[in-house]
Amino acid sequence: MASRGRWKHDETNTRKMPVAYDSYYQTEDYVGAPYPELVAFYAQQADRGKLLDLGCGQGRDAAALARLGYVVTGVDYSEVGINQLHAVAQREDLPLRGVVADVYTFEPFAGYQHILLDSMFHFAKKERAQEQRLFRRIVEGSDPGTLLTICLQDVGEKVAVLDGLIAEYAGIEEVKRARFRYTFEDKASGHRVETPYLMIALRI
Ligand SMILES: C[S@@+](CC[C@H](N)C(=O)[O-])C[C@H]1O[C@@H](n2cnc3c(N)ncnc32)[C@H](O)[C@@H]1O
C-alpha cells in the first residue's frame, strides 16, 4: 500500500462563490431521495461514528445518514445546498453540519470513520486527473480502517478508472459492490432519465 501522508488539521479553505448548483438547488430535493441500497448499507454497519460526505449537495444522503445516528459533516461549494442542509439539521435536530468548501482543497480526511462520495466522480477526460488525485489524497490522508463509499454512474469507462485507482493500493479491502438503477426526474419538465449506478464500499 502507498504510504499515508499527514494532512494539516484546518478547515479554513471555505470560499463563497456562485456555482451552477446554487441555481439547480432552487428546486427542493433536486436529485431526489437517497438510494435505498445506500441507506440499507449504512443501516447495517455496526459502527456509526463520524461521516464525511464530500460533495453533499442539498444533503439527501447526509440527512438520511444523520437520521441513522451517524455524526455527519457535509462539504459542498454550493452555499445554497449547505444552507438547505443546515435547515434540515435544525428542523430535525440532527447531528449534521455543513461546510462550504472546495473538496479539492478540503482537509483533513483524518478523524472520520466513514467517507462518502456520491455522484462526485465522473472521470470525464477533463476532470479525471484531479478526481484521481482526490481519491489518492483520501486514501493516503484518512485513518486506517475508514470505510470509503463511492457511488458513480456505471457507464462508459468510469468503473474501470475507479478499479484502476483501487488497484494502486494493495491494502484496500472491497466490502461491498452493488449495482442498481437511479432515476433522475427534472421536476420542472417531468422528464425522467434512468441510469445504471454502482456503489462500492472500501475499507482503506
Ligand atoms: C451530482 S451532485 C451530488 C450531490 C450529492 N452527493 C447527492 O448525491 O445528492 C454533485 C455535487 O457536488 C458538488 N461539487 C462539485 N464539485 C465540487 C467541488 N470542487 N467542491 C465542492 N463541491 C463540489 C456540487 O455543488 C453538487 O452539489
XYZ file of N, CA and C and ligand atoms in Angstrom:
639
model
N 0.850 -1.212 0.000
C 0.000 0.000 0.000
C 0.880 1.254 0.000
N 0.434 2.296 -0.671
C 1.194 3.545 -0.659
C 1.207 4.109 0.758
N 2.232 4.901 1.052
C 2.335 5.437 2.404
C 1.244 6.473 2.646
N 0.863 6.619 3.922
C -0.192 7.565 4.276
C 0.419 8.894 4.664
N -0.031 9.939 4.050
C 0.524 11.251 4.341
C -0.110 11.849 5.576
N 0.421 12.961 6.047
C -0.176 13.683 7.157
C -0.749 14.966 6.591
N -1.960 15.277 7.008
C -2.611 16.475 6.488
C -2.879 17.447 7.612
N -2.740 18.703 7.276
C -2.962 19.781 8.235
C -4.405 19.741 8.735
N -4.584 19.938 10.038
C -5.945 19.979 10.574
C -6.477 21.403 10.510
N -7.045 21.730 9.400
C -7.694 23.034 9.345
C -8.798 23.016 8.300
N -9.846 23.759 8.587
C -10.965 23.793 7.660
C -11.207 25.237 7.221
N -10.129 25.963 7.023
C -10.265 27.383 6.714
C -10.332 27.636 5.209
N -10.380 26.533 4.439
C -10.370 26.720 2.998
C -11.769 26.946 2.430
N -12.658 27.520 3.239
C -14.003 27.799 2.753
C -13.958 28.962 1.778
N -14.875 28.972 0.839
C -14.921 30.092 -0.082
C -16.363 30.312 -0.492
N -16.676 31.541 -0.845
C -18.038 31.851 -1.238
C -18.017 32.286 -2.691
N -18.620 31.496 -3.546
C -18.683 31.858 -4.944
C -19.932 31.224 -5.542
N -20.539 31.874 -6.525
C -21.736 31.279 -7.107
C -21.360 30.056 -7.937
N -22.084 28.969 -7.790
C -21.820 27.780 -8.586
C -23.137 27.367 -9.245
N -23.024 26.574 -10.328
C -24.219 26.185 -11.084
C -25.236 25.519 -10.172
N -24.742 24.729 -9.217
C -25.671 24.004 -8.344
C -26.486 24.955 -7.473
N -25.987 26.168 -7.238
C -26.793 27.122 -6.468
C -28.134 27.351 -7.157
N -28.115 27.406 -8.497
C -29.392 27.618 -9.185
C -30.184 26.310 -9.278
N -29.506 25.179 -9.503
C -30.259 23.902 -9.530
C -30.983 23.682 -8.203
N -30.320 24.077 -7.101
C -30.868 23.785 -5.782
C -31.992 24.740 -5.371
N -32.392 25.636 -6.296
C -33.625 26.380 -6.040
C -34.797 25.389 -6.038
N -34.606 24.248 -6.720
C -35.613 23.177 -6.700
C -35.355 22.306 -5.479
N -36.400 22.107 -4.694
C -36.268 21.278 -3.490
C -35.973 19.827 -3.888
N -35.150 19.132 -3.138
C -34.816 17.721 -3.436
C -34.469 17.537 -4.910
N -33.544 18.361 -5.388
C -33.207 18.395 -6.815
C -32.862 17.008 -7.364
N -32.072 16.233 -6.624
C -31.655 14.919 -7.129
C -32.514 13.772 -6.591
N -33.551 14.112 -5.839
C -34.475 13.079 -5.368
C -34.049 12.455 -4.046
N -34.639 11.304 -3.774
C -34.402 10.610 -2.490
C -33.084 9.842 -2.537
N -32.501 9.556 -1.357
C -31.286 8.719 -1.347
C -31.583 7.322 -1.883
N -30.560 6.671 -2.459
C -30.757 5.317 -2.983
C -31.072 4.377 -1.813
N -32.105 3.551 -1.938
C -32.401 2.591 -0.851
C -31.204 1.702 -0.553
N -30.421 1.347 -1.589
C -29.251 0.463 -1.406
C -28.212 1.120 -0.488
N -28.051 2.436 -0.636
C -27.069 3.165 0.165
C -27.526 3.233 1.626
N -28.800 3.560 1.813
C -29.325 3.681 3.180
C -29.286 2.318 3.870
N -29.664 1.261 3.134
C -29.660 -0.094 3.724
C -28.238 -0.491 4.111
N -27.268 -0.149 3.275
C -25.870 -0.500 3.570
C -25.408 0.180 4.857
N -25.671 1.480 4.980
C -25.229 2.196 6.187
C -26.028 1.763 7.426
N -27.281 1.360 7.210
C -28.090 0.915 8.356
C -27.512 -0.366 8.956
N -26.812 -1.158 8.100
C -26.260 -2.450 8.566
C -24.948 -2.302 9.326
N -24.286 -1.147 9.215
C -22.946 -1.006 9.798
C -23.023 -0.980 11.327
N -22.114 -1.734 11.946
C -22.127 -1.800 13.409
C -21.641 -0.474 13.999
N -20.577 0.091 13.373
C -20.000 1.321 13.914
C -20.605 2.528 13.202
N -21.242 3.402 13.949
C -21.794 4.614 13.340
C -20.648 5.643 13.235
N -20.375 6.383 14.217
C -19.230 7.284 14.230
C -19.385 8.481 13.302
N -18.229 9.079 12.967
C -18.220 10.327 12.194
C -18.133 10.040 10.701
N -18.935 10.752 9.947
C -19.011 10.510 8.500
C -18.823 11.823 7.750
N -17.957 11.791 6.750
C -17.687 12.964 5.920
C -18.302 12.719 4.545
N -19.238 13.596 4.150
C -19.917 13.464 2.851
C -19.366 14.554 1.938
N -18.489 14.153 1.018
C -17.812 15.127 0.145
C -18.664 15.383 -1.103
N -19.079 16.644 -1.296
C -19.984 16.972 -2.399
C -21.397 16.571 -2.010
N -21.811 17.029 -0.823
C -23.073 16.562 -0.211
C -24.309 17.182 -0.823
N -24.139 18.254 -1.614
C -25.289 18.905 -2.245
C -26.273 19.430 -1.225
N -27.547 19.116 -1.431
C -28.601 19.574 -0.525
C -28.687 18.701 0.726
N -27.892 17.624 0.727
C -27.823 16.794 1.930
C -28.773 15.616 1.950
N -29.150 15.114 0.747
C -30.107 13.986 0.781
C -29.505 12.789 1.511
N -28.223 12.469 1.220
C -27.570 11.338 1.896
C -27.195 11.735 3.319
N -26.613 12.923 3.453
C -26.115 13.374 4.758
C -27.237 13.352 5.802
N -28.423 13.839 5.434
C -29.541 13.876 6.392
C -30.019 12.460 6.695
N -30.113 11.619 5.641
C -30.585 10.243 5.857
C -29.631 9.507 6.802
N -28.324 9.748 6.645
C -27.348 9.031 7.467
C -27.302 9.606 8.886
N -27.519 10.906 9.020
C -27.607 11.505 10.363
C -28.828 10.944 11.096
N -29.902 10.694 10.336
C -31.097 10.096 10.976
C -30.799 8.694 11.491
N -29.814 8.017 10.854
C -29.426 6.669 11.309
C -28.480 6.725 12.506
N -28.016 7.937 12.855
C -27.148 8.057 14.026
C -25.707 8.400 13.710
N -25.369 8.533 12.418
C -24.005 8.974 12.076
C -23.887 10.470 12.400
N -22.672 10.865 12.795
C -22.407 12.289 13.049
C -21.775 12.822 11.760
N -22.556 13.596 11.020
C -22.206 13.855 9.625
C -21.709 15.285 9.398
N -20.594 15.376 8.642
C -20.124 16.661 8.116
C -20.276 16.601 6.606
N -21.028 17.534 6.053
C -21.201 17.601 4.603
C -20.380 18.754 4.052
N -19.719 18.514 2.931
C -18.894 19.549 2.300
C -19.397 19.768 0.884
N -19.636 21.029 0.546
C -20.045 21.333 -0.829
C -19.708 22.788 -1.105
N -19.428 23.108 -2.357
C -19.174 24.520 -2.641
C -20.444 25.273 -3.009
N -21.591 24.589 -2.972
C -22.856 25.308 -3.141
C -23.344 25.787 -1.778
N -23.293 27.093 -1.601
C -23.752 27.657 -0.320
C -25.261 27.426 -0.153
N -25.978 27.438 -1.271
C -27.430 27.197 -1.217
C -27.687 25.787 -0.681
N -26.936 24.806 -1.223
C -27.088 23.424 -0.757
C -26.782 23.296 0.726
N -25.698 23.924 1.154
C -25.299 23.816 2.572
C -26.326 24.505 3.476
N -26.900 25.611 3.025
C -27.941 26.270 3.828
C -29.162 25.358 3.983
N -29.497 24.638 2.892
C -30.648 23.725 2.965
C -30.349 22.562 3.920
N -29.105 22.084 3.861
C -28.686 21.003 4.780
C -28.797 21.480 6.232
N -28.353 22.718 6.483
C -28.440 23.245 7.850
C -29.897 23.391 8.297
N -30.777 23.737 7.356
C -32.199 23.900 7.712
C -32.787 22.553 8.152
N -32.441 21.479 7.428
C -32.945 20.139 7.806
C -32.377 19.748 9.165
N -31.065 20.010 9.345
C -30.405 19.636 10.602
C -31.094 20.310 11.790
N -31.423 21.590 11.594
C -32.052 22.360 12.674
C -33.488 21.882 12.927
N -34.210 21.685 11.803
C -35.629 21.287 11.909
C -35.770 19.961 12.648
N -34.848 19.022 12.320
C -34.975 17.665 12.885
C -33.998 17.414 14.037
N -33.217 18.452 14.380
C -32.227 18.330 15.458
C -31.286 17.143 15.199
N -30.672 17.157 14.018
C -29.806 16.061 13.587
C -28.339 16.368 13.876
N -27.509 15.316 14.080
C -26.064 15.513 14.237
C -25.424 15.733 12.864
N -25.651 16.889 12.300
C -25.313 17.161 10.895
C -24.902 18.620 10.751
N -23.711 18.837 10.149
C -23.284 20.212 9.884
C -22.683 20.268 8.488
N -22.734 21.450 7.913
C -22.209 21.611 6.561
C -21.066 22.607 6.527
N -20.172 22.410 5.564
C -19.043 23.325 5.349
C -19.063 23.728 3.874
N -19.029 25.025 3.608
C -18.914 25.495 2.221
C -17.433 25.477 1.871
N -17.048 24.558 1.007
C -15.633 24.433 0.653
C -15.487 23.668 -0.649
N -14.320 23.813 -1.240
C -13.970 23.076 -2.441
C -13.390 21.729 -2.010
N -13.986 20.638 -2.456
C -13.494 19.328 -1.991
C -12.059 19.062 -2.448
N -11.621 19.755 -3.475
C -10.267 19.504 -3.977
C -9.183 20.151 -3.112
N -9.597 21.034 -2.217
C -8.614 21.602 -1.288
C -8.993 21.319 0.171
N -10.176 20.751 0.382
C -10.641 20.475 1.750
C -9.711 19.488 2.451
N -9.498 19.705 3.705
C -8.828 18.764 4.591
C -9.220 19.136 6.027
N -9.060 18.246 6.988
C -8.415 16.941 6.878
C -9.418 15.837 6.564
N -8.930 14.675 6.140
C -9.747 13.490 5.964
C -9.623 12.561 7.164
N -8.621 12.819 8.001
C -8.450 12.006 9.215
C -9.551 12.373 10.213
N -9.851 11.435 11.102
C -10.824 11.721 12.164
C -12.236 11.268 11.825
N -12.403 10.670 10.653
C -13.736 10.163 10.261
C -13.668 8.642 10.124
N -14.731 7.984 10.517
C -14.795 6.528 10.331
C -15.380 6.178 8.962
N -16.071 7.151 8.374
C -16.717 6.917 7.078
C -16.515 8.147 6.189
N -16.260 7.887 4.914
C -16.208 8.977 3.930
C -17.066 8.541 2.743
N -17.908 9.459 2.293
C -18.844 9.150 1.202
C -18.659 10.150 0.064
N -18.616 9.631 -1.154
C -18.676 10.496 -2.343
C -19.755 9.923 -3.249
N -20.875 10.620 -3.318
C -21.993 10.168 -4.157
C -22.101 11.098 -5.356
N -21.906 10.546 -6.531
C -22.036 11.289 -7.794
C -21.039 12.449 -7.867
N -19.873 12.212 -7.308
C -18.801 13.215 -7.352
C -17.732 12.842 -8.366
N -17.532 11.550 -8.559
C -16.539 11.111 -9.537
C -17.233 10.797 -10.860
N -16.734 11.423 -11.905
C -17.293 11.193 -13.250
C -16.218 10.669 -14.195
N -14.975 10.986 -13.873
C -13.821 10.533 -14.649
C -13.913 10.903 -16.126
N -14.569 12.015 -16.411
C -14.519 12.550 -17.776
C -13.077 13.013 -18.006
N -12.682 13.042 -19.265
C -11.250 13.298 -19.547
C -10.742 14.575 -18.876
N -11.597 15.634 -18.905
C -11.140 16.936 -18.410
C -10.855 16.934 -16.904
N -11.722 16.239 -16.147
C -11.568 16.293 -14.677
C -10.907 15.056 -14.095
N -10.567 14.100 -14.967
C -10.122 12.795 -14.455
C -8.909 12.921 -13.525
N -7.917 13.692 -13.960
C -6.677 13.757 -13.172
C -6.941 14.327 -11.779
N -7.761 15.377 -11.688
C -7.993 15.958 -10.349
C -8.845 15.025 -9.487
N -9.760 14.272 -10.116
C -10.560 13.321 -9.339
C -9.681 12.163 -8.861
N -8.769 11.726 -9.702
C -7.837 10.667 -9.283
C -6.958 11.148 -8.129
N -6.516 12.403 -8.229
C -5.697 12.967 -7.133
C -6.497 12.996 -5.838
N -7.787 13.364 -5.927
C -8.626 13.426 -4.721
C -8.763 12.034 -4.105
N -9.008 11.024 -4.945
C -9.112 9.651 -4.427
C -7.843 9.288 -3.652
N -6.689 9.575 -4.271
C -5.416 9.204 -3.618
C -5.223 9.992 -2.322
N -5.604 11.260 -2.318
C -5.465 12.075 -1.094
C -6.346 11.505 0.017
N -7.547 11.055 -0.351
C -8.443 10.491 0.669
C -7.832 9.216 1.242
N -7.381 8.316 0.348
C -6.832 7.034 0.816
C -5.605 7.281 1.692
N -4.760 8.190 1.271
C -3.500 8.392 1.994
C -3.664 9.302 3.216
N -4.737 10.072 3.254
C -4.899 11.039 4.342
C -5.913 10.642 5.389
N -6.660 9.555 5.140
C -7.678 9.161 6.116
C -7.080 8.162 7.108
N -7.821 7.920 8.181
C -7.341 6.974 9.194
C -7.445 5.545 8.654
N -6.482 4.680 8.989
C -6.590 3.271 8.599
C -7.904 2.689 9.122
N -8.589 1.928 8.272
C -9.854 1.318 8.686
C -11.080 2.125 8.291
N -10.860 3.329 7.778
C -12.002 4.152 7.333
C -12.759 3.431 6.222
N -14.091 3.529 6.267
C -14.921 2.944 5.210
C -15.239 4.039 4.188
N -14.702 3.868 2.998
C -14.904 4.851 1.920
C -15.937 4.292 0.953
N -17.031 5.031 0.771
C -18.095 4.578 -0.125
C -18.234 5.551 -1.283
N -18.250 4.974 -2.475
C -18.321 5.782 -3.698
C -19.497 5.295 -4.532
N -20.358 6.231 -4.932
C -21.446 5.903 -5.857
C -21.169 6.672 -7.139
N -21.223 5.963 -8.247
C -20.984 6.640 -9.530
C -21.794 5.962 -10.616
N -21.970 6.680 -11.711
C -22.691 6.122 -12.855
C -21.883 4.957 -13.410
N -22.585 3.869 -13.718
C -21.918 2.684 -14.274
C -22.053 2.740 -15.796
N -21.433 3.743 -16.375
C -21.472 3.893 -17.845
C -20.053 4.189 -18.334
N -19.813 3.811 -19.595
C -18.510 4.070 -20.203
C -17.405 3.412 -19.396
N -16.299 4.152 -19.237
C -15.144 3.549 -18.571
C -14.976 4.004 -17.122
N -16.047 4.638 -16.552
C -15.920 5.210 -15.198
C -15.493 4.158 -14.167
N -16.187 3.007 -14.185
C -15.889 1.988 -13.169
C -14.487 1.426 -13.393
N -14.089 1.292 -14.648
C -12.733 0.786 -14.941
C -11.684 1.754 -14.393
N -11.934 3.054 -14.517
C -10.975 4.043 -13.983
C -10.906 3.913 -12.454
N -12.072 3.767 -11.819
C -12.086 3.614 -10.363
C -11.365 2.326 -9.952
N -11.630 1.252 -10.658
C -10.963 -0.018 -10.329
C -9.447 0.115 -10.480
N -9.010 0.880 -11.466
C -7.573 1.109 -11.645
C -6.979 1.832 -10.445
N -7.733 2.792 -9.907
C -7.270 3.522 -8.723
C -7.190 2.607 -7.514
N -8.239 1.794 -7.338
C -8.272 0.873 -6.184
C -7.084 -0.078 -6.264
N -6.764 -0.519 -7.476
C -5.671 -1.485 -7.666
C -4.306 -0.901 -7.315
N -4.214 0.415 -7.213
C -2.933 1.035 -6.825
C -2.586 0.754 -5.363
N -3.596 0.365 -4.571
C -3.398 0.201 -3.127
C -3.691 -1.239 -2.729
N -2.640 -1.991 -2.482
C -2.793 -3.420 -2.189
C -3.602 -3.657 -0.905
N -3.582 -2.700 0.021
C -4.227 -2.921 1.318
C -5.705 -2.605 1.349
N -6.275 -2.115 0.251
C -7.702 -1.778 0.265
C -8.534 -3.057 0.189
N -9.528 -3.122 1.098
C -10.433 -4.284 1.084
C -11.793 -3.845 0.546
N -12.253 -4.546 -0.481
C -13.587 -4.206 -1.012
C -14.649 -4.874 -0.143
N -15.503 -4.045 0.444
C -16.503 -4.554 1.387
C -17.830 -4.795 0.688
N -18.096 -3.997 -0.330
C -19.412 -4.095 -0.986
C -19.316 -3.546 -2.406
N -19.957 -4.220 -3.331
C -20.087 -3.717 -4.701
C -21.522 -4.013 -5.119
N -22.332 -2.982 -5.293
C -23.746 -3.204 -5.622
C -24.140 -2.381 -6.845
N -24.878 -3.008 -7.736
C -25.370 -2.311 -8.927
C -26.865 -2.062 -8.751
N -27.311 -0.886 -9.147
C -28.743 -0.562 -9.081
C -29.050 0.481 -10.142
N -30.299 0.850 -10.274
C -30.662 1.871 -11.260
C -31.197 3.090 -10.520
N -30.805 4.263 -10.990
C -31.217 5.528 -10.365
C -31.983 6.339 -11.407
N -33.135 6.856 -11.007
C -33.915 7.682 -11.929
C -33.862 9.129 -11.480
N -33.323 9.983 -12.354
C -33.350 11.431 -12.089
C -34.578 11.999 -12.783
N -35.365 12.792 -12.012
C -36.537 13.419 -12.618
C -36.377 14.930 -12.579
N -36.429 15.552 -13.751
C -36.421 17.007 -13.807
C -37.819 17.472 -13.404
N -37.886 18.111 -12.213
C -39.213 18.389 -11.645
C -39.976 19.422 -12.466
N -39.242 20.321 -13.143
C -39.924 21.358 -13.935
C -40.607 20.735 -15.153
N -39.902 19.843 -15.865
C -40.460 19.299 -17.118
C -41.097 17.924 -16.926
N -40.768 17.264 -15.814
C -41.270 15.905 -15.591
C -40.446 14.865 -16.353
N -39.409 15.311 -17.055
C -38.565 14.399 -17.837
C -37.760 13.500 -16.897
N -37.760 12.190 -17.182
C -37.049 11.241 -16.316
C -35.937 10.543 -17.087
N -34.802 10.379 -16.442
C -33.676 9.671 -17.043
C -33.223 8.588 -16.073
N -33.176 7.343 -16.559
C -32.723 6.243 -15.695
C -31.286 5.883 -16.040
N -30.455 5.741 -15.029
C -29.025 5.474 -15.238
C -28.587 4.293 -14.380
N -27.752 3.406 -14.939
C -27.177 2.365 -14.076
C -26.160 2.975 -13.126
N -26.186 2.544 -11.891
C -25.280 3.082 -10.869
C -24.526 1.952 -10.194
N -23.379 2.324 -9.636
C -22.594 1.367 -8.867
C -22.249 2.003 -7.522
N -22.398 1.210 -6.466
C -21.925 1.645 -5.148
C -20.792 0.712 -4.736
N -19.646 1.292 -4.406
C -18.509 0.497 -3.940
C -18.127 0.991 -2.547
N -18.006 0.059 -1.629
C -17.534 0.416 -0.277
C -16.180 -0.248 -0.052
N -15.211 0.545 0.397
C -13.828 0.102 0.530
C -13.332 0.346 1.948
N -12.700 -0.655 2.524
C -12.039 -0.466 3.817
C -10.612 -0.043 3.488
N -10.246 1.192 3.860
C -8.949 1.727 3.394
C -7.947 1.853 4.542
C -24.464 15.478 -8.645
S -24.401 16.459 -7.203
C -24.420 15.216 -5.963
C -24.820 15.744 -4.616
C -24.897 14.685 -3.507
N -23.682 13.937 -3.348
C -26.030 13.734 -3.784
O -25.795 12.654 -4.303
O -27.160 14.138 -3.515
C -22.709 16.982 -7.163
C -22.406 17.937 -6.022
O -21.013 18.132 -5.953
C -20.756 19.484 -5.685
N -19.404 19.781 -6.157
C -18.901 19.592 -7.397
N -17.613 19.966 -7.441
C -17.297 20.400 -6.191
C -16.112 20.901 -5.591
N -14.994 21.052 -6.291
N -16.144 21.230 -4.287
C -17.285 21.100 -3.562
N -18.440 20.620 -4.071
C -18.436 20.275 -5.370
C -21.847 20.228 -6.413
O -22.047 21.524 -5.880
C -23.017 19.296 -6.184
O -23.708 19.626 -5.002
